[in-house]
Amino acid sequence: MSSDEERPGGGPADPDGGAPGTGTETATAPAKRSGPRAAVPGDAKRTRTGIVIDALTTANTFTVTVLAIVLALAVGAVVIALSDQAVLDSMKYFFARPGDTFAAAGHAIGTAYAALFTGSIVDPETLNEAWWGMTSWSSVLSPISETLTYAAPLIGTGLAVALAFRAGMFNIGAQGQAMMGAIGAGLVGFMVPWPPVIGVIAALLGGLVGGGLWGLLAGWLKAKFGAHEVITTIMLNYIAAPSFVTWLVTQHGVQQPGRNDPISKAVEPNAQLPHLFGSGLRANLAIILVVGAALVVSWLLRRSTLGFEFRAVGSNPNAARTAGISLNRTYLLVMLFAGVLAGLGGASIVLGNTPNAITPSVVGSIGFDGITVALLGRGRPVGTVLAGLLFGALQAGAGQMQVTSQVPIEVSTIIQSLIVIFVAAPALVRAIFRLRAQRVGALGQNLAKGWNG
Amino acid sequence: MEPGEIHALLGENGAGKSTLMNVLYGLLTPDEGEILVDDVPQRFGSPRDAIGAGIGMVHQHFMLVPVFTVAENVMLGAEHTTGIGWLNRRKARRDVAEVSERYGLRVDPDALVEDLPVGIQQRVEIIKALVREVDLLILDEPTAVLTPQEIDDLLDVMRSLKDAGKSIVFITHKLKEVKAIADRITVIRRGQVVGAAQPDASEDELAALMVGRSVKLTVDKLPASPGDPVLDVAGLAVVDDRGQRVVDDIDLEVRHGEILGVAGVEGNGQTELIEAIMGLRPAIGGTVRLNGRAIHDTLGHQYGTTSDILARGVGYVPADRGHDGLVADFSVAENLVLDTYRRPPYGKGLSLRPTAIRESARERIDEFDVRTSSYTTAVGTLSGGNQQKVVVAREMSRPLELLIAAQPTRGVDVGSTEFIHGRIVAERDRGTGVLLVSSELDEILALADRIAVMYRGKVLAVVGPDTPRERIGLLMAGVTGESAAEETDE
């Protein structure tokens, strides 16, 4: 999986460099060279542009992913049109004046997707006003800030799922791990009157430990008793939330004074994540932290001995074991790291977003969304970051969409799900866009093993 | 092809034999050229078309449903139903009984396939084709998975099919079988027919045609000069995954500078024996010592993990490379360091050294003549023989005390076999002790300095390399004569 770089066809550069005296080398060296090269005739003639065009018209990972997004937006457009009152009204006289229906649909889709864009990336109107000094530049950054705020926890849990995927494990437990991360960070954050800087670090560590231990528990159950991680992590999700967290935040000393609902005290200001673009915008250090985490995971998988073990176990546990790799140690470490990453995602919410307190629903559904993000990112750290940003943008834009064009937030959820479905069925995308076939594996095929895995 | 003829298709691994036959069977479509059946050009879009034209195929890897009975497997894909849509099991059973009667293919129609030995499963595959009334039967490497006795049985079946007027294409790279059964031989190399031969051609001639140069079928080696024991197994007992005692009180000794061959039909405890030595499986009794230091002691304690045992200078070529030896998704370079990635120069602390891994991969690919377009190629895309060379290259390119080679040339063509055998002997001459486990008697006889014959978890005898082939064959079948017992103490 890591063979990203391709050497052009042909054998090793020095075919005569082998051990002398065996006779085999010299006798077969010419054949060795011509063999693979003959398989790709005319390879050398291809121009750079030709290669680019080729790549764009073949069903490779990139084109399939982009086109899956386009398809999902197209289906989403139909849903938007059908949920618009003006469209439905005009459909009553569709056969008399079909143009009305199409105009209304066009308007509904146009305003909805425009809002999706202005809510997540940039609003041209605000940009214009800022240019003429009518509003502050920081309001131009507001949509991006929202996108980053939504994306950061998703990337954290996405990495937690992706890392486990690469080691052949299906971590459904990012939800519970994120919850425990949020709890750890929250408890550390409000228990002690922290000085600046140290407070943030301590609270973050609390989050990483909370998530890590919860992941490690699933890893230990697998290593020690052979319990399948899919089952244990689902159950651990239930235990973390709502059960444990609801009990915890209603305890004296944890619950916010003067409140009857399950909410903890707020995290000390010194333990909160600093904002990136000033206090007016929500974007905070979390996005930097998760991107950093993605780089660490990337290094771990590609360049470290541990990552080599993880990938070997994920791909062929028998061969890994035969080569002296300890499966149990790998299960423990992978689930520990996955829990830490999900914990980072959970902690970033409690430490970064108001009300900066633990509640049973504080992490939303980032653990489950993380599975989606990891699938779309194909189990790779960089892909997971990109997928997390996309989903963050869709979630940030969905709010704006609802405000300006009354399109329900759920449409955004539908689009997110459709993207993943289309990516999971590359043959469908290929057929619709008539792409030339290439060996592109369906999503999830290599990633998650089944119950026998 | 003539009716009633056995036509052997001979070629190295990756020569294109299987591809050609998959085209014939409709699994692949030809880019150009045509297939004539009874002088009529045919174009097969699927196996169904091929079966319709009277062509059946038995694959190297069986296509049977393990939890179905023989009769159910035979009717699969051509189910007969009674008037109201019930499956007509009785007719299927009758078909099986009738075909097995006619061609002497004894098999119980009601047995579950998963309970049958491999040889009988293969029979079911053949019956499957015959029930569909094919005239031409393609057998793709049918003997690769069989014991010597089963091979003899299969050859008998092939003769009786031939007498009944069926034609057979027999794909193989084993020269002895070809000579024993074929009426005509076609040799394929690199996708082209390079020659035809009569069955009376010598094995050397056939091998030369196959490989494209002359090959030595025997291994040149000097007499061994054994030193101190490197591996000492005493009273070892091991259970398999189902709790059966499959290694039962085994004593073995491998000395520096000698090759101890373990002969035996597969499944007689060889795998479990090796896994215990490698620390992959616990011992329930007995001791294993490497250079005098214990791996398993009498108290059932294991010293060190598999990784430690490898680090103590053991090289291990597992019997099933796809299952235990290679990570198919990994590149050739990564597979070449699969058990050394932690040690310098490939790993330093937590990080891998990609440059060192690349450099070493280039050298290994050259030295062991691994045919791959690049060291970044995924190992799973290489042919079986080249995959095996990757495993051998990995295990034999560091200083070793003990080399454990299980089926080191399984599925490997003549040219590569010659090369791997040469390397094993060279390793011995360097002073390494070699434990060679093989179910191919030829391989044992060619390489071993002493031969231990395993049967049902026990070593029946340890004999010298000049022991007649027939006697070892009998021992492999569990027959011990008086003379065999005498030599056990040797």
Short mmCIF file of N, CA and C in Angstrom, two decimals, chain A residues 1-19 22-25 27-37 299-326 329 439 446, chain B residues 190 213 275 278-281 305-307 310 316 318 321-331 334-335 337-342 346-354 357-358 362-363 365-378 381 394 415 418-419 423:
data_model
loop_
_atom_site.label_atom_id
_atom_site.label_comp_id
_atom_site.label_asym_id
_atom_site.label_seq_id
_atom_site.Cartn_x
_atom_site.Cartn_y
_atom_site.Cartn_z
N MET A 1 0.81 -1.21 0.00
CA MET A 1 0.00 0.00 0.00
C MET A 1 0.84 1.26 0.00
N SER A 2 2.09 1.08 0.40
CA SER A 2 2.88 2.28 0.52
C SER A 2 3.70 2.55 -0.73
N SER A 3 3.48 1.75 -1.77
CA SER A 3 4.33 1.90 -2.95
C SER A 3 3.81 3.05 -3.81
N ASP A 4 3.93 4.24 -3.31
CA ASP A 4 3.44 5.39 -4.03
C ASP A 4 4.31 5.73 -5.22
N GLU A 5 5.60 5.60 -5.03
CA GLU A 5 6.48 5.96 -6.13
C GLU A 5 6.63 4.79 -7.08
N GLU A 6 6.60 5.10 -8.34
CA GLU A 6 6.69 4.05 -9.35
C GLU A 6 7.97 4.27 -10.14
N ARG A 7 8.76 3.25 -10.18
CA ARG A 7 9.89 3.35 -11.08
C ARG A 7 9.42 2.95 -12.46
N PRO A 8 9.94 3.58 -13.50
CA PRO A 8 9.54 3.16 -14.84
C PRO A 8 9.95 1.71 -15.06
N GLY A 9 9.32 1.07 -16.01
CA GLY A 9 9.54 -0.36 -16.27
C GLY A 9 11.00 -0.70 -16.47
N GLY A 10 11.30 -1.95 -16.45
CA GLY A 10 12.68 -2.37 -16.62
C GLY A 10 13.22 -2.93 -15.33
N GLY A 11 14.20 -3.76 -15.43
CA GLY A 11 14.74 -4.42 -14.26
C GLY A 11 15.70 -3.53 -13.51
N PRO A 12 16.37 -4.09 -12.54
CA PRO A 12 17.37 -3.34 -11.80
C PRO A 12 18.47 -2.84 -12.72
N ALA A 13 19.09 -1.76 -12.31
CA ALA A 13 20.02 -1.10 -13.20
C ALA A 13 21.23 -1.96 -13.53
N ASP A 14 21.67 -2.77 -12.61
CA ASP A 14 22.92 -3.49 -12.82
C ASP A 14 22.68 -4.99 -12.72
N PRO A 15 22.30 -5.59 -13.82
CA PRO A 15 21.91 -7.00 -13.77
C PRO A 15 23.09 -7.92 -13.54
N ASP A 16 24.30 -7.45 -13.73
CA ASP A 16 25.44 -8.35 -13.58
C ASP A 16 26.07 -8.25 -12.21
N GLY A 17 25.43 -7.52 -11.34
CA GLY A 17 26.06 -7.24 -10.05
C GLY A 17 25.87 -8.33 -9.01
N GLY A 18 25.22 -9.42 -9.38
CA GLY A 18 24.94 -10.46 -8.40
C GLY A 18 26.17 -11.27 -8.05
N ALA A 19 25.95 -12.30 -7.27
CA ALA A 19 27.05 -13.16 -6.89
C ALA A 19 27.60 -13.86 -8.13
N THR A 22 27.37 -18.39 -10.18
CA THR A 22 26.19 -19.26 -10.17
C THR A 22 25.72 -19.57 -11.58
N GLY A 23 26.05 -18.68 -12.51
CA GLY A 23 25.64 -18.95 -13.88
C GLY A 23 24.23 -18.48 -14.17
N THR A 24 23.40 -18.45 -13.16
CA THR A 24 22.00 -18.07 -13.38
C THR A 24 21.88 -16.62 -13.80
N GLU A 25 22.66 -15.79 -13.12
CA GLU A 25 22.56 -14.36 -13.36
C GLU A 25 22.74 -14.00 -14.82
N ALA A 27 22.88 -15.79 -17.45
CA ALA A 27 22.05 -16.46 -18.45
C ALA A 27 20.69 -15.81 -18.59
N THR A 28 20.17 -15.30 -17.51
CA THR A 28 18.79 -14.81 -17.60
C THR A 28 18.69 -13.30 -17.55
N ALA A 29 19.82 -12.63 -17.40
CA ALA A 29 19.74 -11.18 -17.23
C ALA A 29 19.04 -10.47 -18.40
N PRO A 30 19.33 -10.80 -19.65
CA PRO A 30 18.66 -10.07 -20.73
C PRO A 30 17.15 -10.29 -20.69
N ALA A 31 16.75 -11.52 -20.40
CA ALA A 31 15.33 -11.82 -20.37
C ALA A 31 14.66 -11.03 -19.27
N LYS A 32 15.36 -10.92 -18.16
CA LYS A 32 14.81 -10.22 -17.01
C LYS A 32 14.50 -8.77 -17.37
N ARG A 33 15.37 -8.20 -18.17
CA ARG A 33 15.16 -6.81 -18.53
C ARG A 33 13.99 -6.64 -19.48
N SER A 34 13.94 -7.50 -20.48
CA SER A 34 12.96 -7.27 -21.52
C SER A 34 11.57 -7.66 -21.05
N GLY A 35 11.49 -8.58 -20.12
CA GLY A 35 10.19 -9.08 -19.71
C GLY A 35 9.19 -8.01 -19.34
N PRO A 36 9.43 -7.30 -18.26
CA PRO A 36 8.43 -6.33 -17.81
C PRO A 36 8.23 -5.20 -18.80
N ARG A 37 9.30 -4.82 -19.49
CA ARG A 37 9.19 -3.68 -20.37
C ARG A 37 8.27 -4.00 -21.54
N TRP A 299 3.78 9.81 9.51
CA TRP A 299 5.16 9.37 9.73
C TRP A 299 5.18 7.97 10.34
N LEU A 300 4.29 7.80 11.32
CA LEU A 300 4.24 6.52 12.02
C LEU A 300 4.01 5.38 11.03
N LEU A 301 3.02 5.57 10.15
CA LEU A 301 2.68 4.49 9.23
C LEU A 301 3.72 4.27 8.16
N ARG A 302 4.30 5.34 7.68
CA ARG A 302 5.19 5.20 6.53
C ARG A 302 6.63 4.96 6.92
N ARG A 303 7.06 5.59 8.00
CA ARG A 303 8.49 5.63 8.23
C ARG A 303 8.94 4.98 9.54
N SER A 304 8.01 4.46 10.33
CA SER A 304 8.46 3.95 11.61
C SER A 304 8.35 2.43 11.66
N THR A 305 9.14 1.83 12.52
CA THR A 305 9.09 0.37 12.66
C THR A 305 7.74 -0.06 13.21
N LEU A 306 7.18 0.76 14.12
CA LEU A 306 5.86 0.42 14.67
C LEU A 306 4.80 0.40 13.58
N GLY A 307 4.84 1.43 12.73
CA GLY A 307 3.86 1.51 11.64
C GLY A 307 4.02 0.34 10.69
N PHE A 308 5.25 -0.06 10.44
CA PHE A 308 5.52 -1.23 9.60
C PHE A 308 4.82 -2.45 10.19
N GLU A 309 4.94 -2.58 11.51
CA GLU A 309 4.27 -3.70 12.17
C GLU A 309 2.75 -3.58 12.04
N PHE A 310 2.24 -2.36 12.27
CA PHE A 310 0.79 -2.17 12.18
C PHE A 310 0.29 -2.58 10.80
N ARG A 311 0.98 -2.09 9.77
CA ARG A 311 0.51 -2.36 8.41
C ARG A 311 0.65 -3.85 8.08
N ALA A 312 1.74 -4.46 8.55
CA ALA A 312 1.92 -5.88 8.28
C ALA A 312 0.82 -6.70 8.94
N VAL A 313 0.51 -6.37 10.18
CA VAL A 313 -0.55 -7.09 10.89
C VAL A 313 -1.89 -6.85 10.20
N GLY A 314 -2.10 -5.61 9.74
CA GLY A 314 -3.35 -5.29 9.09
C GLY A 314 -3.53 -6.04 7.78
N SER A 315 -2.42 -6.30 7.13
CA SER A 315 -2.50 -6.88 5.80
C SER A 315 -2.43 -8.40 5.82
N ASN A 316 -1.58 -8.95 6.64
CA ASN A 316 -1.49 -10.40 6.76
C ASN A 316 -0.97 -10.78 8.14
N PRO A 317 -1.87 -10.93 9.09
CA PRO A 317 -1.43 -11.20 10.46
C PRO A 317 -0.62 -12.49 10.60
N ASN A 318 -0.90 -13.48 9.77
CA ASN A 318 -0.14 -14.73 9.86
C ASN A 318 1.32 -14.51 9.50
N ALA A 319 1.53 -13.82 8.38
CA ALA A 319 2.90 -13.57 7.96
C ALA A 319 3.60 -12.67 8.97
N ALA A 320 2.86 -11.71 9.52
CA ALA A 320 3.46 -10.82 10.51
C ALA A 320 3.92 -11.61 11.72
N ARG A 321 3.07 -12.52 12.18
CA ARG A 321 3.41 -13.32 13.36
C ARG A 321 4.60 -14.22 13.07
N THR A 322 4.59 -14.82 11.88
CA THR A 322 5.70 -15.68 11.50
C THR A 322 7.01 -14.90 11.44
N ALA A 323 6.92 -13.63 11.07
CA ALA A 323 8.13 -12.82 11.00
C ALA A 323 8.52 -12.26 12.36
N GLY A 324 7.83 -12.68 13.40
CA GLY A 324 8.25 -12.29 14.75
C GLY A 324 7.57 -11.05 15.28
N ILE A 325 6.51 -10.60 14.61
CA ILE A 325 5.79 -9.43 15.11
C ILE A 325 4.74 -9.91 16.10
N SER A 326 4.68 -9.25 17.26
CA SER A 326 3.72 -9.66 18.27
C SER A 326 2.35 -9.06 17.95
N ARG A 329 0.81 -7.15 21.09
CA ARG A 329 1.39 -5.84 21.32
C ARG A 329 0.82 -4.84 20.31
N ARG A 439 -7.73 -0.56 -11.92
CA ARG A 439 -7.88 -1.36 -10.72
C ARG A 439 -8.03 -0.44 -9.52
N ASN A 446 -10.21 -3.35 1.37
CA ASN A 446 -8.95 -3.75 1.98
C ASN A 446 -8.86 -3.26 3.42
N ARG B 190 7.23 -18.08 -21.77
CA ARG B 190 6.92 -16.66 -21.95
C ARG B 190 5.81 -16.44 -22.96
N ARG B 213 17.37 -23.11 -21.50
CA ARG B 213 18.79 -23.38 -21.40
C ARG B 213 18.92 -24.72 -20.71
N GLU B 275 6.68 -25.02 13.80
CA GLU B 275 6.11 -23.88 14.52
C GLU B 275 6.54 -23.89 15.98
N MET B 278 10.03 -22.62 16.13
CA MET B 278 10.06 -21.17 15.90
C MET B 278 9.39 -20.37 17.01
N GLY B 279 8.86 -21.06 18.02
CA GLY B 279 8.21 -20.33 19.09
C GLY B 279 6.83 -19.80 18.71
N LEU B 280 6.27 -20.34 17.62
CA LEU B 280 4.95 -19.90 17.19
C LEU B 280 3.85 -20.75 17.80
N ARG B 281 4.26 -21.84 18.45
CA ARG B 281 3.28 -22.77 18.99
C ARG B 281 3.88 -23.36 20.27
N THR B 305 10.67 -14.85 22.31
CA THR B 305 9.61 -14.85 21.32
C THR B 305 10.16 -15.30 19.97
N THR B 306 9.25 -15.42 19.01
CA THR B 306 9.67 -15.75 17.65
C THR B 306 10.73 -14.77 17.18
N SER B 307 10.51 -13.51 17.51
CA SER B 307 11.46 -12.48 17.11
C SER B 307 12.84 -12.74 17.69
N LEU B 310 14.44 -15.71 15.84
CA LEU B 310 14.97 -15.28 14.54
C LEU B 310 16.29 -14.54 14.75
N TYR B 316 13.84 -18.83 8.45
CA TYR B 316 12.68 -19.70 8.36
C TYR B 316 11.93 -19.43 7.06
N PRO B 318 8.68 -20.51 5.47
CA PRO B 318 7.48 -21.28 5.80
C PRO B 318 6.91 -22.01 4.58
N ARG B 321 3.81 -19.81 1.53
CA ARG B 321 4.34 -18.44 1.46
C ARG B 321 3.23 -17.40 1.49
N GLY B 322 2.10 -17.68 0.82
CA GLY B 322 1.03 -16.69 0.77
C GLY B 322 0.41 -16.47 2.13
N HIS B 323 0.36 -17.52 2.92
CA HIS B 323 -0.29 -17.46 4.21
C HIS B 323 0.66 -16.92 5.28
N ASP B 324 1.87 -17.44 5.29
CA ASP B 324 2.77 -17.15 6.41
C ASP B 324 4.03 -16.39 6.03
N GLY B 325 4.34 -16.35 4.72
CA GLY B 325 5.66 -15.85 4.37
C GLY B 325 5.68 -14.43 3.86
N LEU B 326 4.58 -13.99 3.28
CA LEU B 326 4.60 -12.70 2.60
C LEU B 326 3.38 -11.88 2.95
N VAL B 327 3.54 -10.56 2.90
CA VAL B 327 2.40 -9.67 3.00
C VAL B 327 2.13 -9.20 1.57
N ALA B 328 1.05 -9.69 0.99
CA ALA B 328 0.82 -9.50 -0.45
C ALA B 328 0.75 -8.03 -0.84
N ASP B 329 0.17 -7.18 0.02
CA ASP B 329 0.04 -5.76 -0.32
C ASP B 329 1.37 -5.02 -0.19
N PHE B 330 2.30 -5.58 0.52
CA PHE B 330 3.56 -4.89 0.73
C PHE B 330 4.43 -4.99 -0.51
N SER B 331 5.32 -4.02 -0.66
CA SER B 331 6.22 -4.03 -1.80
C SER B 331 7.26 -5.13 -1.62
N GLU B 334 9.67 -4.11 1.04
CA GLU B 334 9.18 -4.26 2.42
C GLU B 334 9.16 -5.73 2.84
N ASN B 335 8.77 -6.58 1.91
CA ASN B 335 8.76 -8.00 2.24
C ASN B 335 10.16 -8.55 2.48
N VAL B 337 12.39 -7.16 4.10
CA VAL B 337 12.87 -6.85 5.47
C VAL B 337 11.79 -7.20 6.50
N LEU B 338 10.86 -8.07 6.13
CA LEU B 338 9.70 -8.33 7.00
C LEU B 338 10.11 -8.80 8.40
N ASP B 339 11.23 -9.49 8.51
CA ASP B 339 11.62 -9.90 9.87
C ASP B 339 12.94 -9.31 10.31
N THR B 340 13.44 -8.31 9.57
CA THR B 340 14.69 -7.67 9.99
C THR B 340 14.54 -6.16 10.07
N TYR B 341 13.32 -5.65 9.89
CA TYR B 341 13.11 -4.20 9.80
C TYR B 341 13.52 -3.48 11.08
N ARG B 342 13.56 -4.19 12.22
CA ARG B 342 13.88 -3.52 13.47
C ARG B 342 15.39 -3.31 13.64
N TYR B 346 18.37 -1.52 8.72
CA TYR B 346 17.04 -1.18 8.19
C TYR B 346 16.22 -0.33 9.15
N GLY B 347 16.44 -0.51 10.43
CA GLY B 347 15.70 0.28 11.38
C GLY B 347 16.64 0.85 12.41
N LYS B 348 16.32 2.07 12.88
CA LYS B 348 17.16 2.67 13.91
C LYS B 348 16.23 3.33 14.91
N GLY B 349 16.21 2.84 16.10
CA GLY B 349 15.24 3.35 17.07
C GLY B 349 13.84 3.05 16.56
N LEU B 350 13.05 4.11 16.50
CA LEU B 350 11.66 3.94 16.06
C LEU B 350 11.52 4.05 14.56
N SER B 351 12.56 4.54 13.87
CA SER B 351 12.31 4.85 12.47
C SER B 351 12.99 3.87 11.53
N LEU B 352 12.35 3.70 10.40
CA LEU B 352 12.90 2.85 9.35
C LEU B 352 13.92 3.65 8.56
N ARG B 353 14.85 2.94 7.92
CA ARG B 353 15.82 3.62 7.06
C ARG B 353 15.51 3.25 5.61
N PRO B 354 14.67 4.04 4.94
CA PRO B 354 14.21 3.68 3.59
C PRO B 354 15.37 3.47 2.62
N ILE B 357 16.85 0.08 3.14
CA ILE B 357 15.91 -0.95 2.70
C ILE B 357 15.91 -1.05 1.18
N ARG B 358 15.94 0.11 0.51
CA ARG B 358 15.96 0.13 -0.96
C ARG B 358 17.23 -0.50 -1.49
N ARG B 362 17.48 -3.84 -3.86
CA ARG B 362 18.10 -3.91 -5.19
C ARG B 362 19.08 -5.07 -5.26
N GLU B 363 19.92 -5.16 -4.23
CA GLU B 363 20.92 -6.23 -4.23
C GLU B 363 20.27 -7.60 -4.22
N ILE B 365 17.27 -8.49 -5.18
CA ILE B 365 16.55 -8.77 -6.42
C ILE B 365 17.54 -9.24 -7.48
N ASP B 366 18.69 -8.59 -7.53
CA ASP B 366 19.72 -9.02 -8.48
C ASP B 366 20.25 -10.39 -8.14
N GLU B 367 20.63 -10.54 -6.87
CA GLU B 367 21.30 -11.77 -6.46
C GLU B 367 20.42 -12.99 -6.64
N PHE B 368 19.14 -12.84 -6.31
CA PHE B 368 18.24 -13.99 -6.37
C PHE B 368 17.39 -14.00 -7.63
N ASP B 369 17.71 -13.08 -8.56
CA ASP B 369 17.03 -13.07 -9.85
C ASP B 369 15.52 -13.04 -9.68
N VAL B 370 15.04 -12.15 -8.82
CA VAL B 370 13.59 -11.99 -8.65
C VAL B 370 13.09 -11.18 -9.82
N ARG B 371 12.15 -11.72 -10.59
CA ARG B 371 11.68 -10.99 -11.77
C ARG B 371 10.52 -10.09 -11.38
N THR B 372 10.87 -8.83 -11.17
CA THR B 372 9.85 -7.85 -10.81
C THR B 372 10.21 -6.56 -11.52
N SER B 373 9.20 -5.74 -11.85
CA SER B 373 9.52 -4.53 -12.58
C SER B 373 10.22 -3.54 -11.66
N SER B 374 10.00 -3.64 -10.38
CA SER B 374 10.63 -2.69 -9.46
C SER B 374 10.51 -3.21 -8.04
N TYR B 375 11.34 -2.68 -7.16
CA TYR B 375 11.24 -3.12 -5.77
C TYR B 375 10.02 -2.55 -5.08
N THR B 376 9.33 -1.59 -5.75
CA THR B 376 8.12 -1.05 -5.14
C THR B 376 6.87 -1.83 -5.53
N THR B 377 7.03 -2.79 -6.44
CA THR B 377 5.89 -3.60 -6.86
C THR B 377 5.34 -4.39 -5.68
N ALA B 378 4.01 -4.48 -5.62
CA ALA B 378 3.41 -5.29 -4.55
C ALA B 378 3.75 -6.76 -4.81
N THR B 381 1.58 -9.38 -6.74
CA THR B 381 1.41 -9.41 -8.19
C THR B 381 2.47 -10.26 -8.88
N ARG B 394 15.02 -13.26 1.51
CA ARG B 394 14.96 -12.62 2.81
C ARG B 394 15.63 -13.47 3.88
N GLY B 415 13.91 -23.91 -13.23
CA GLY B 415 15.08 -23.03 -13.15
C GLY B 415 15.27 -22.47 -11.74
N GLU B 418 16.40 -25.16 -9.17
CA GLU B 418 17.83 -25.40 -9.27
C GLU B 418 18.60 -24.35 -8.47
N PHE B 419 18.16 -23.09 -8.63
CA PHE B 419 18.83 -22.00 -7.96
C PHE B 419 18.68 -22.10 -6.44
N ARG B 423 21.48 -22.66 -3.43
CA ARG B 423 21.67 -21.77 -2.28
C ARG B 423 21.63 -22.53 -0.96
#
